[in-house]
Short mmCIF file of C-alpha atoms in Angstrom, two decimals:
data_model
loop_
_atom_site.label_atom_id
_atom_site.label_comp_id
_atom_site.label_asym_id
_atom_site.label_seq_id
_atom_site.Cartn_x
_atom_site.Cartn_y
_atom_site.Cartn_z
CA UNK A 274 79.05 124.58 89.03
CA UNK A 275 80.30 123.82 85.83
CA UNK A 276 83.01 121.68 84.72
CA UNK A 277 86.14 123.72 82.73
CA UNK A 278 86.59 121.44 79.53
CA UNK A 279 89.60 119.57 79.23
CA UNK A 280 92.22 121.34 76.94
CA UNK A 281 92.48 119.86 74.36
CA UNK A 282 95.94 118.56 73.96
CA UNK A 283 98.64 118.89 71.46
CA UNK A 284 100.79 116.25 69.39
CA UNK A 285 104.34 116.13 70.85
CA UNK A 286 105.31 116.96 67.11
CA UNK A 287 103.94 120.15 66.54
CA UNK A 288 105.52 122.07 69.27
CA UNK A 289 108.58 123.67 67.88
CA UNK A 290 111.92 123.65 69.83
CA UNK A 291 111.43 120.51 71.66
CA UNK A 292 113.89 118.11 71.73
CA UNK A 293 113.75 114.24 73.24
CA UNK A 294 110.70 113.96 74.93
CA UNK A 295 109.11 113.39 78.62
CA UNK A 296 107.37 112.29 81.21
CA UNK A 297 106.77 113.34 84.89
CA UNK A 298 105.75 111.01 87.30
CA UNK A 299 104.08 112.05 90.41
CA UNK A 300 104.20 109.59 93.66
CA UNK A 301 102.63 111.26 96.78
CA UNK A 302 104.10 108.76 99.36
CA UNK A 303 102.34 109.39 102.42
CA UNK A 304 103.22 105.23 103.52
CA UNK A 305 105.74 103.02 102.44
CA UNK A 306 107.27 102.01 99.36
CA UNK A 307 104.25 100.88 96.92
CA UNK A 308 104.04 104.24 95.48
CA UNK A 309 107.00 104.65 94.24
CA UNK A 310 108.19 100.77 93.99
CA UNK A 311 105.53 101.38 91.70
CA UNK A 312 106.36 104.58 89.60
CA UNK A 313 110.07 103.08 89.44
CA UNK A 314 108.72 99.98 87.78
CA UNK A 315 106.88 101.83 85.34
CA UNK A 316 109.84 104.43 84.34
CA UNK A 317 112.56 101.59 84.01
CA UNK A 318 110.31 100.30 81.49
CA UNK A 319 109.37 103.37 79.84
CA UNK A 320 113.01 104.33 78.99
CA UNK A 321 113.97 100.64 77.63
CA UNK A 322 110.55 101.14 74.94
CA UNK A 323 111.51 105.06 74.33
CA UNK A 324 115.71 105.15 73.75
CA UNK A 325 115.82 109.17 73.93
CA UNK A 326 113.26 109.43 76.76
CA UNK A 327 113.56 111.65 79.98
CA UNK A 328 111.46 110.74 82.82
CA UNK A 329 111.18 112.88 85.34
CA UNK A 330 109.89 111.27 89.65
CA UNK A 331 107.97 113.52 91.99
CA UNK A 332 108.54 111.86 95.06
CA UNK A 333 107.68 112.42 99.02
CA UNK A 334 109.26 108.87 99.88
CA UNK A 335 112.79 109.19 101.99
CA UNK A 336 114.01 106.14 100.37
CA UNK A 337 113.53 106.89 96.29
CA UNK A 338 117.12 106.86 96.34
CA UNK A 339 117.93 103.62 97.38
CA UNK A 340 116.21 102.42 94.58
CA UNK A 341 117.80 101.42 90.94
CA UNK A 342 116.44 103.99 88.16
CA UNK A 343 118.05 103.12 84.81
CA UNK A 344 119.44 106.01 82.47
CA UNK A 345 116.94 109.06 81.50
CA UNK A 346 115.49 108.88 85.02
CA UNK A 347 115.73 111.03 88.00
CA UNK A 348 113.38 112.67 90.45
CA UNK A 349 112.19 115.50 92.59
CA UNK A 350 112.37 115.26 96.06
CA UNK A 351 109.86 116.58 98.04
CA UNK A 352 108.90 117.55 102.00
CA UNK A 353 107.56 113.75 103.31
CA UNK A 354 104.37 113.30 104.81
CA UNK A 355 103.83 110.56 107.30
CA UNK A 356 100.48 108.58 107.23
CA UNK A 357 99.52 106.71 111.10
CA UNK A 358 97.47 104.05 111.67
CA UNK A 359 94.87 106.17 112.34
CA UNK A 360 94.15 107.93 108.77
CA UNK A 361 95.96 110.96 109.98
CA UNK A 362 98.72 112.74 108.55
CA UNK A 363 101.80 114.89 109.71
CA UNK A 364 105.32 116.41 108.78
CA UNK A 365 107.95 113.20 108.39
CA UNK A 366 110.96 115.33 109.25
CA UNK A 367 110.53 119.35 109.17
CA UNK A 368 109.27 120.68 112.01
CA UNK A 369 106.31 122.14 110.58
CA UNK A 370 102.01 122.29 110.13
CA UNK A 371 101.12 119.47 107.66
CA UNK A 372 99.43 122.58 105.77
CA UNK A 373 103.07 124.34 105.24
CA UNK A 374 104.52 120.92 104.35
CA UNK A 375 101.71 120.66 101.77
CA UNK A 376 102.34 124.25 100.76
CA UNK A 377 105.80 123.71 100.05
CA UNK A 378 104.91 120.71 98.22
CA UNK A 379 102.57 122.08 96.00
CA UNK A 380 105.21 125.13 94.84
CA UNK A 381 107.54 123.06 94.38
CA UNK A 382 105.54 120.47 92.18
CA UNK A 383 104.48 123.35 90.34
CA UNK A 384 107.76 124.40 89.73
CA UNK A 385 109.08 120.79 88.34
CA UNK A 386 105.68 120.92 85.68
CA UNK A 387 106.92 124.40 84.85
CA UNK A 388 110.73 124.14 83.85
CA UNK A 389 110.09 119.95 82.31
CA UNK A 390 107.38 121.05 80.27
CA UNK A 391 106.29 117.77 79.96
CA UNK A 392 105.38 115.41 77.15
CA UNK A 393 102.31 113.17 79.30
CA UNK A 394 102.35 113.12 83.14
CA UNK A 395 100.96 110.78 85.02
CA UNK A 396 100.06 110.58 88.68
CA UNK A 397 99.97 107.61 90.84
CA UNK A 398 96.26 106.70 92.55
CA UNK A 399 95.91 110.21 93.92
CA UNK A 400 93.97 111.94 91.02
CA UNK A 401 94.55 115.25 92.82
CA UNK A 402 97.40 114.82 94.93
CA UNK A 403 98.23 114.88 98.59
CA UNK A 404 95.13 117.56 100.52
CA UNK A 405 94.62 118.63 95.94
CA UNK A 406 98.72 119.62 95.87
CA UNK A 407 98.07 118.82 91.98
CA UNK A 408 95.38 120.77 91.07
CA UNK A 409 97.73 123.73 90.48
CA UNK A 410 99.74 121.79 87.97
CA UNK A 411 96.97 119.98 86.94
CA UNK A 412 95.57 123.24 84.99
CA UNK A 413 99.44 124.76 84.11
CA UNK A 414 100.29 121.30 82.78
CA UNK A 415 96.65 121.70 80.43
CA UNK A 416 97.75 124.94 79.26
CA UNK A 417 100.73 122.93 78.04
CA UNK A 418 99.22 120.73 76.08
CA UNK A 419 100.47 118.20 78.07
CA UNK A 420 98.30 114.41 78.48
CA UNK A 421 97.50 113.82 81.84
CA UNK A 422 97.40 109.98 83.20
CA UNK A 423 95.42 109.07 85.86
CA UNK A 424 96.85 105.57 87.22
CA UNK A 425 95.81 103.01 90.07
CA UNK A 426 96.13 99.78 91.07
CA UNK A 427 94.34 96.82 90.56
CA UNK A 428 92.41 97.40 94.51
CA UNK A 429 92.17 100.60 95.79
CA UNK A 430 89.68 99.80 98.89
CA UNK A 431 86.14 99.27 98.92
CA UNK A 432 84.13 100.72 96.45
CA UNK A 433 81.25 102.46 98.66
CA UNK A 434 84.71 103.94 101.10
CA UNK A 435 86.57 105.08 97.87
CA UNK A 436 83.67 107.00 96.68
CA UNK A 437 82.30 108.94 99.73
CA UNK A 438 86.73 109.32 99.99
CA UNK A 439 87.53 110.27 96.51
CA UNK A 440 84.48 112.77 96.67
CA UNK A 441 86.11 114.62 100.17
CA UNK A 442 89.09 115.04 98.05
CA UNK A 443 87.90 116.10 96.12
CA UNK A 444 89.63 113.33 93.97
CA UNK A 445 86.16 112.73 91.77
CA UNK A 446 85.89 116.34 90.60
CA UNK A 447 90.04 116.32 89.63
CA UNK A 448 89.94 112.74 87.36
CA UNK A 449 86.62 114.61 85.69
CA UNK A 450 88.45 117.52 84.48
CA UNK A 451 91.60 117.48 84.05
CA UNK A 452 92.84 113.74 82.92
CA UNK A 453 92.67 112.28 79.94
CA UNK A 454 93.57 108.71 80.12
CA UNK A 455 92.86 106.43 83.08
CA UNK A 456 94.50 103.55 83.64
CA UNK A 457 94.31 100.36 85.72
CA UNK A 458 97.20 98.27 86.56
CA UNK A 459 95.23 95.27 86.62
CA UNK A 460 93.02 93.18 84.66
CA UNK A 461 89.05 93.83 84.26
CA UNK A 462 88.03 89.74 84.84
CA UNK A 463 90.63 90.05 88.57
CA UNK A 464 88.75 93.03 90.01
CA UNK A 465 86.66 96.67 89.11
CA UNK A 466 88.33 99.89 91.46
CA UNK A 467 86.21 101.98 89.72
CA UNK A 468 82.76 100.36 89.51
CA UNK A 469 82.04 102.63 92.29
CA UNK A 470 82.98 105.78 91.26
CA UNK A 471 80.08 107.91 89.23
CA UNK A 472 81.71 109.51 86.36
CA UNK A 473 80.95 110.63 83.04
CA UNK A 474 80.64 108.36 79.98
CA UNK A 475 83.25 110.06 78.05
CA UNK A 476 85.87 109.00 80.86
CA UNK A 477 84.65 106.01 81.88
CA UNK A 478 86.03 105.22 77.54
CA UNK A 479 88.88 106.18 78.48
CA UNK A 480 89.58 103.49 81.20
CA UNK A 481 92.09 100.93 80.16
CA UNK A 482 93.26 97.75 81.56
CA UNK A 483 96.49 97.63 81.32
CA UNK A 484 97.54 93.81 83.59
CA UNK A 485 100.23 93.53 85.77
CA UNK A 486 103.16 94.96 86.08
CA UNK A 487 105.28 92.52 85.21
CA UNK A 488 109.59 92.20 87.49
CA UNK A 489 112.55 91.46 86.72
CA UNK A 490 115.42 90.67 88.98
CA UNK A 491 117.56 93.85 88.74
CA UNK A 492 121.22 94.36 87.19
CA UNK A 493 124.41 94.80 89.19
CA UNK A 494 125.80 93.08 92.43
CA UNK A 495 123.30 92.08 95.10
CA UNK A 496 123.04 94.72 97.28
CA UNK A 497 123.65 93.06 100.33
CA UNK A 498 125.17 89.65 101.81
CA UNK A 499 121.92 87.03 101.64
CA UNK A 500 121.91 84.44 104.78
CA UNK A 501 122.51 81.72 104.06
CA UNK A 502 119.47 79.77 103.89
CA UNK A 503 119.21 81.12 100.70
CA UNK A 504 121.88 78.83 98.75
CA UNK A 505 118.64 76.67 99.64
CA UNK A 506 115.08 75.69 99.30
CA UNK A 507 113.71 78.30 101.52
CA UNK A 508 110.02 80.81 102.18
CA UNK A 509 110.84 84.58 102.03
CA UNK A 510 108.60 86.12 104.72
CA UNK A 511 108.06 89.75 103.30
CA UNK A 512 105.64 92.72 104.67
CA UNK A 513 106.41 95.69 102.47
CA UNK A 514 107.82 98.50 104.11
CA UNK A 515 107.00 96.86 107.30
CA UNK A 516 105.37 99.87 109.21
CA UNK A 517 102.63 97.53 109.82
CA UNK A 518 103.68 94.29 109.71
CA UNK A 519 104.41 93.35 113.15
CA UNK A 520 101.91 91.22 113.50
CA UNK A 521 102.90 88.49 110.76
CA UNK A 522 106.49 88.68 112.02
CA UNK A 523 105.83 87.46 115.27
CA UNK A 524 103.36 84.80 113.55
CA UNK A 525 105.86 83.01 111.50
CA UNK A 526 108.60 83.22 114.60
CA UNK A 527 105.59 81.92 117.15
CA UNK A 528 105.24 79.08 114.26
CA UNK A 529 108.31 78.30 113.82
CA UNK A 530 109.41 78.21 117.40
CA UNK A 531 106.05 76.18 118.37
CA UNK A 532 107.14 73.64 115.64
CA UNK A 533 110.71 73.64 114.87
CA UNK A 534 109.62 70.34 112.39
CA UNK A 535 108.68 73.20 109.58
CA UNK A 536 110.67 71.60 106.77
CA UNK A 537 111.76 74.99 104.94
CA UNK A 538 113.01 77.31 106.44
CA UNK A 539 112.41 80.93 106.02
CA UNK A 540 113.70 84.48 105.22
CA UNK A 541 112.32 87.29 106.88
CA UNK A 542 112.31 90.62 105.44
CA UNK A 543 111.64 93.69 108.52
CA UNK A 544 111.38 96.23 105.74
CA UNK A 545 113.57 99.94 106.68
CA UNK A 546 110.33 101.20 108.16
CA UNK A 547 109.30 98.61 110.67
CA UNK A 548 110.27 99.78 114.32
CA UNK A 549 113.83 99.30 115.98
CA UNK A 550 112.22 97.93 119.53
CA UNK A 551 110.07 95.36 117.18
CA UNK A 552 112.91 94.87 115.19
CA UNK A 553 115.00 94.43 118.08
CA UNK A 554 112.86 91.89 120.42
CA UNK A 555 112.40 89.82 116.53
CA UNK A 556 116.34 89.42 116.71
CA UNK A 557 116.49 87.83 119.85
CA UNK A 558 113.86 85.28 119.14
CA UNK A 559 115.48 84.45 115.35
CA UNK A 560 119.09 84.38 117.02
CA UNK A 561 117.39 80.54 119.07
CA UNK A 562 115.80 79.64 115.58
CA UNK A 563 117.58 77.39 113.28
CA UNK A 564 115.55 77.43 110.57
CA UNK A 565 114.96 81.78 110.44
CA UNK A 566 116.82 84.23 109.07
CA UNK A 567 116.44 87.67 109.17
CA UNK A 568 117.85 91.23 107.19
CA UNK A 569 115.92 94.10 107.43
CA UNK A 570 115.52 96.12 103.98
CA UNK A 571 116.84 94.64 100.44
CA UNK A 572 115.92 97.70 97.85
CA UNK A 573 116.81 94.59 95.37
CA UNK A 574 113.76 92.91 96.73
CA UNK A 575 113.40 90.89 93.36
CA UNK A 576 116.93 88.65 92.93
CA UNK A 577 115.72 87.07 96.88
CA UNK A 578 111.83 86.49 95.54
CA UNK A 579 113.45 84.44 92.32
CA UNK A 580 115.27 82.44 94.11
CA UNK A 581 112.61 81.50 97.57
CA UNK A 582 110.61 78.39 96.91
CA UNK A 583 107.88 80.04 98.22
CA UNK A 584 106.37 83.54 99.53
CA UNK A 585 104.49 84.98 103.34
CA UNK A 586 103.66 88.09 102.42
CA UNK A 587 100.99 90.85 103.75
CA UNK A 588 98.93 91.21 100.11
CA UNK A 589 100.38 94.68 98.80
CA UNK A 590 100.75 95.21 95.42
CA UNK A 591 103.95 95.68 94.30
CA UNK A 592 105.28 92.14 95.73
CA UNK A 593 101.50 90.41 94.50
CA UNK A 594 103.45 91.32 91.11
CA UNK A 595 106.72 90.06 92.40
CA UNK A 596 104.60 86.63 93.47
CA UNK A 597 103.32 86.32 89.82
CA UNK A 598 106.62 87.28 87.79
CA UNK A 599 108.45 84.51 89.44
CA UNK A 600 105.28 82.04 89.98
CA UNK A 601 106.16 81.46 93.59
CA UNK A 602 103.52 79.66 95.74
CA UNK A 603 101.85 82.40 97.84
CA UNK A 604 100.37 82.79 101.20
CA UNK A 605 99.07 85.62 101.59
CA UNK A 606 97.84 86.87 104.67
CA UNK A 607 96.01 90.21 104.57
CA UNK A 608 96.07 93.46 106.67
CA UNK A 609 92.23 94.99 106.45
CA UNK A 610 92.54 98.39 108.63
CA UNK A 611 92.62 100.62 107.64
CA UNK A 612 91.62 100.03 104.39
CA UNK A 613 90.36 96.82 102.35
CA UNK A 614 92.40 96.97 99.66
CA UNK A 615 94.39 93.41 100.43
CA UNK A 616 92.01 91.59 102.19
CA UNK A 617 89.69 92.29 98.71
CA UNK A 618 93.38 91.79 96.77
CA UNK A 619 93.87 88.12 98.78
CA UNK A 620 90.67 86.75 98.36
CA UNK A 621 89.68 87.40 94.63
CA UNK A 622 93.76 85.82 94.25
CA UNK A 623 92.42 82.86 96.80
CA UNK A 624 89.72 82.32 94.47
CA UNK A 625 91.06 82.78 90.95
CA UNK A 626 93.44 79.63 92.45
CA UNK A 627 96.59 82.25 92.29
CA UNK A 628 97.69 81.94 96.02
CA UNK A 629 96.33 80.28 99.44
CA UNK A 630 95.25 83.14 102.01
CA UNK A 631 95.15 82.73 106.07
CA UNK A 632 92.98 85.55 108.01
CA UNK A 633 94.96 86.84 111.05
CA UNK A 634 92.36 86.60 113.96
CA UNK A 635 93.79 89.64 115.46
CA UNK A 636 92.80 91.68 112.67
CA UNK A 637 89.48 89.91 113.03
CA UNK A 638 89.30 91.26 116.26
CA UNK A 639 90.36 87.73 118.43
CA UNK A 640 92.88 88.27 121.25
CA UNK A 641 95.50 86.28 119.90
CA UNK A 642 97.00 84.22 116.84
CA UNK A 643 97.39 79.98 116.86
CA UNK A 644 101.73 79.77 116.09
CA UNK A 645 100.37 75.92 114.69
CA UNK A 646 97.51 77.68 112.47
CA UNK A 647 101.20 79.42 110.19
CA UNK A 648 102.63 76.46 110.91
CA UNK A 649 100.94 73.87 108.67
CA UNK A 650 100.03 77.11 106.00
CA UNK A 651 103.92 76.24 105.93
CA UNK A 652 104.46 73.90 104.58
CA UNK A 653 101.83 73.64 103.10
CA UNK A 654 103.70 75.41 101.04
CA UNK A 655 105.51 73.52 99.95
CA UNK A 656 103.93 71.47 97.78
CA UNK A 657 101.44 74.12 97.04
CA UNK A 658 100.50 75.15 93.26
CA UNK A 659 101.86 77.74 91.48
CA UNK A 660 99.74 80.26 89.86
CA UNK A 661 100.92 79.75 86.39
CA UNK A 662 98.69 77.38 86.94
CA UNK A 663 96.04 78.84 87.01
CA UNK A 664 96.10 79.38 83.64
CA UNK A 665 95.41 83.70 82.68
CA UNK A 666 97.10 84.98 80.29
CA UNK A 667 98.14 88.44 79.22
CA UNK A 668 97.88 88.87 83.43
CA UNK A 669 101.36 90.43 82.90
CA UNK A 670 101.39 92.31 80.09
CA UNK A 671 100.72 95.79 81.87
CA UNK A 672 103.76 97.62 81.30
CA UNK A 673 104.01 96.66 77.70
CA UNK A 674 100.16 97.46 77.22
CA UNK A 675 101.44 101.62 79.20
CA UNK A 676 104.58 101.51 76.76
CA UNK A 677 101.66 101.26 73.79
CA UNK A 678 99.55 103.58 75.13
CA UNK A 679 101.51 105.78 75.77
CA UNK A 680 103.35 105.27 72.01
CA UNK A 681 100.83 107.73 69.77
CA UNK A 682 101.35 110.95 72.66
CA UNK A 683 105.34 110.56 72.56
CA UNK A 684 105.64 110.57 68.96
CA UNK A 685 108.97 108.89 66.78
CA UNK A 686 112.37 110.90 66.46
CA UNK A 687 111.84 111.31 62.99
CA UNK A 688 108.78 113.15 63.75
CA UNK A 689 109.86 116.02 66.01
CA UNK A 690 113.02 116.38 63.75
CA UNK A 691 110.67 116.83 60.90
CA UNK A 692 108.85 119.23 62.94
CA UNK A 693 112.00 121.40 63.88
CA UNK A 694 113.31 121.45 60.32
CA UNK A 695 116.00 118.82 61.20
CA UNK A 696 117.26 116.09 58.58
CA UNK A 697 115.88 115.41 55.93
#
C-alpha cells in the first residue's frame, strides 16, 4: 500500500491569530514512572528556555500530579492501563475491557489535539501510541501543520525484538508516515537504538542524538523527612517505580544481614508500585538492621541522589541520567526480562567505565542470590571512581540540544507579533 506523504509543516509565524507557542506531549505510561518522569524533565527545560511557552502533557500515569511541574505546564489524564510481567495489558482502574479503555483514550487524545492545536507534538517512545491510539491525532495534527516528533530513550531492547515488535504494532509505518523528526535521548557513541529498524533514508537523516537529560535538585521543601542515615555518607538503593524491584531490595537487605560490617549504611526507596505485602516483609527485616533505612516514595528523589555517596539501582533510563548528573559511583543490577533494555545499558556503561554492573543470578536462571557477593559489591562502592572520570564530554547536553532543535519551530515573540499585525 502506498504511503501517504507527510504534510508540509507551516511555520508558526504564518498562523494568523495564534498567541504563545504550544507543545503537546504524549506519555503512554503503561508501566512504572519512566515515561512521565522523562516527559517532565523535557517539559520543565523547554518552559525554562521559552518563557511564553505552554506545554500540555497527555499521560496515563496515576502519579503524574505527584511531581513538580514548572509554570506553563499542565497535563491531561487519560484512563490508565497496566502492563503485567508477561507483557499483557488490562485497564488499570476502570472495570472495562482494554479495547474500550483504548477507545476512550484515543478520543480524549484527539479532542485534546484538536482544541490545543499544538505547534509541536512530542511522543515518548511509542510512534503509534498504545494500541495505535495516536494515529488519528497524528493525521489531524499533520493537517494543522504541527511539527511531529518521536523521542526515544538511548536503549529500547535488543534490535531483533524491537524490529519485530514495532512491525507488529505498526510503529515503523507510523514513524515513517507521520513524524518529521526522531530525537534519541542519548549519545551515538553510547548506543544506537534504531539501527535494527528499517526506515527510509530521508527519515534516517532526521535522527538527532541529543545526549542524556541532565537532572537537577528540585526547588522548594523536601517532600518528606529523610532517615537519619542521610545526614552522613550513605548508599541510596532505588528501584524506580518498584513494581519489579523486590529482587534487588531483597538482595541488598540480605547482604547487610550476612555482613553487618559493610562500611556505608543504606537507604532504600521502595517505589510506589511495590506491593504492600512485600513492603511489610522488608520493613520487618530492616527494623533489625542498624545500617539500613527505608522510605516508600520520594517524588523529589533527586534530592536524595545528590546527597548520596553512591547509588545502587536496576538501570532504568531516568536513574541512569541521575547517576550521571550527580556524578555518583554506582552499581547497576539490571533486569533482563521481559526487556533487555537495562542489561544492554548497564553492560555498555560498565564497558565505558561509567559504573559497575552485577548480574542477578536469579535473572540468569539460578535458584538464589549470594548475600556475600552483594556485600562485597556494596563495600567496593566507597572507593569506586565517579562517572565523570570516564571523560565523555557532552554526554549530558540533552535538554539544551532539544530546546535548540525546537527553537526554529516555535518562533519568537517578535515574529508572532509581526504575523498578527501587533506592534511595529
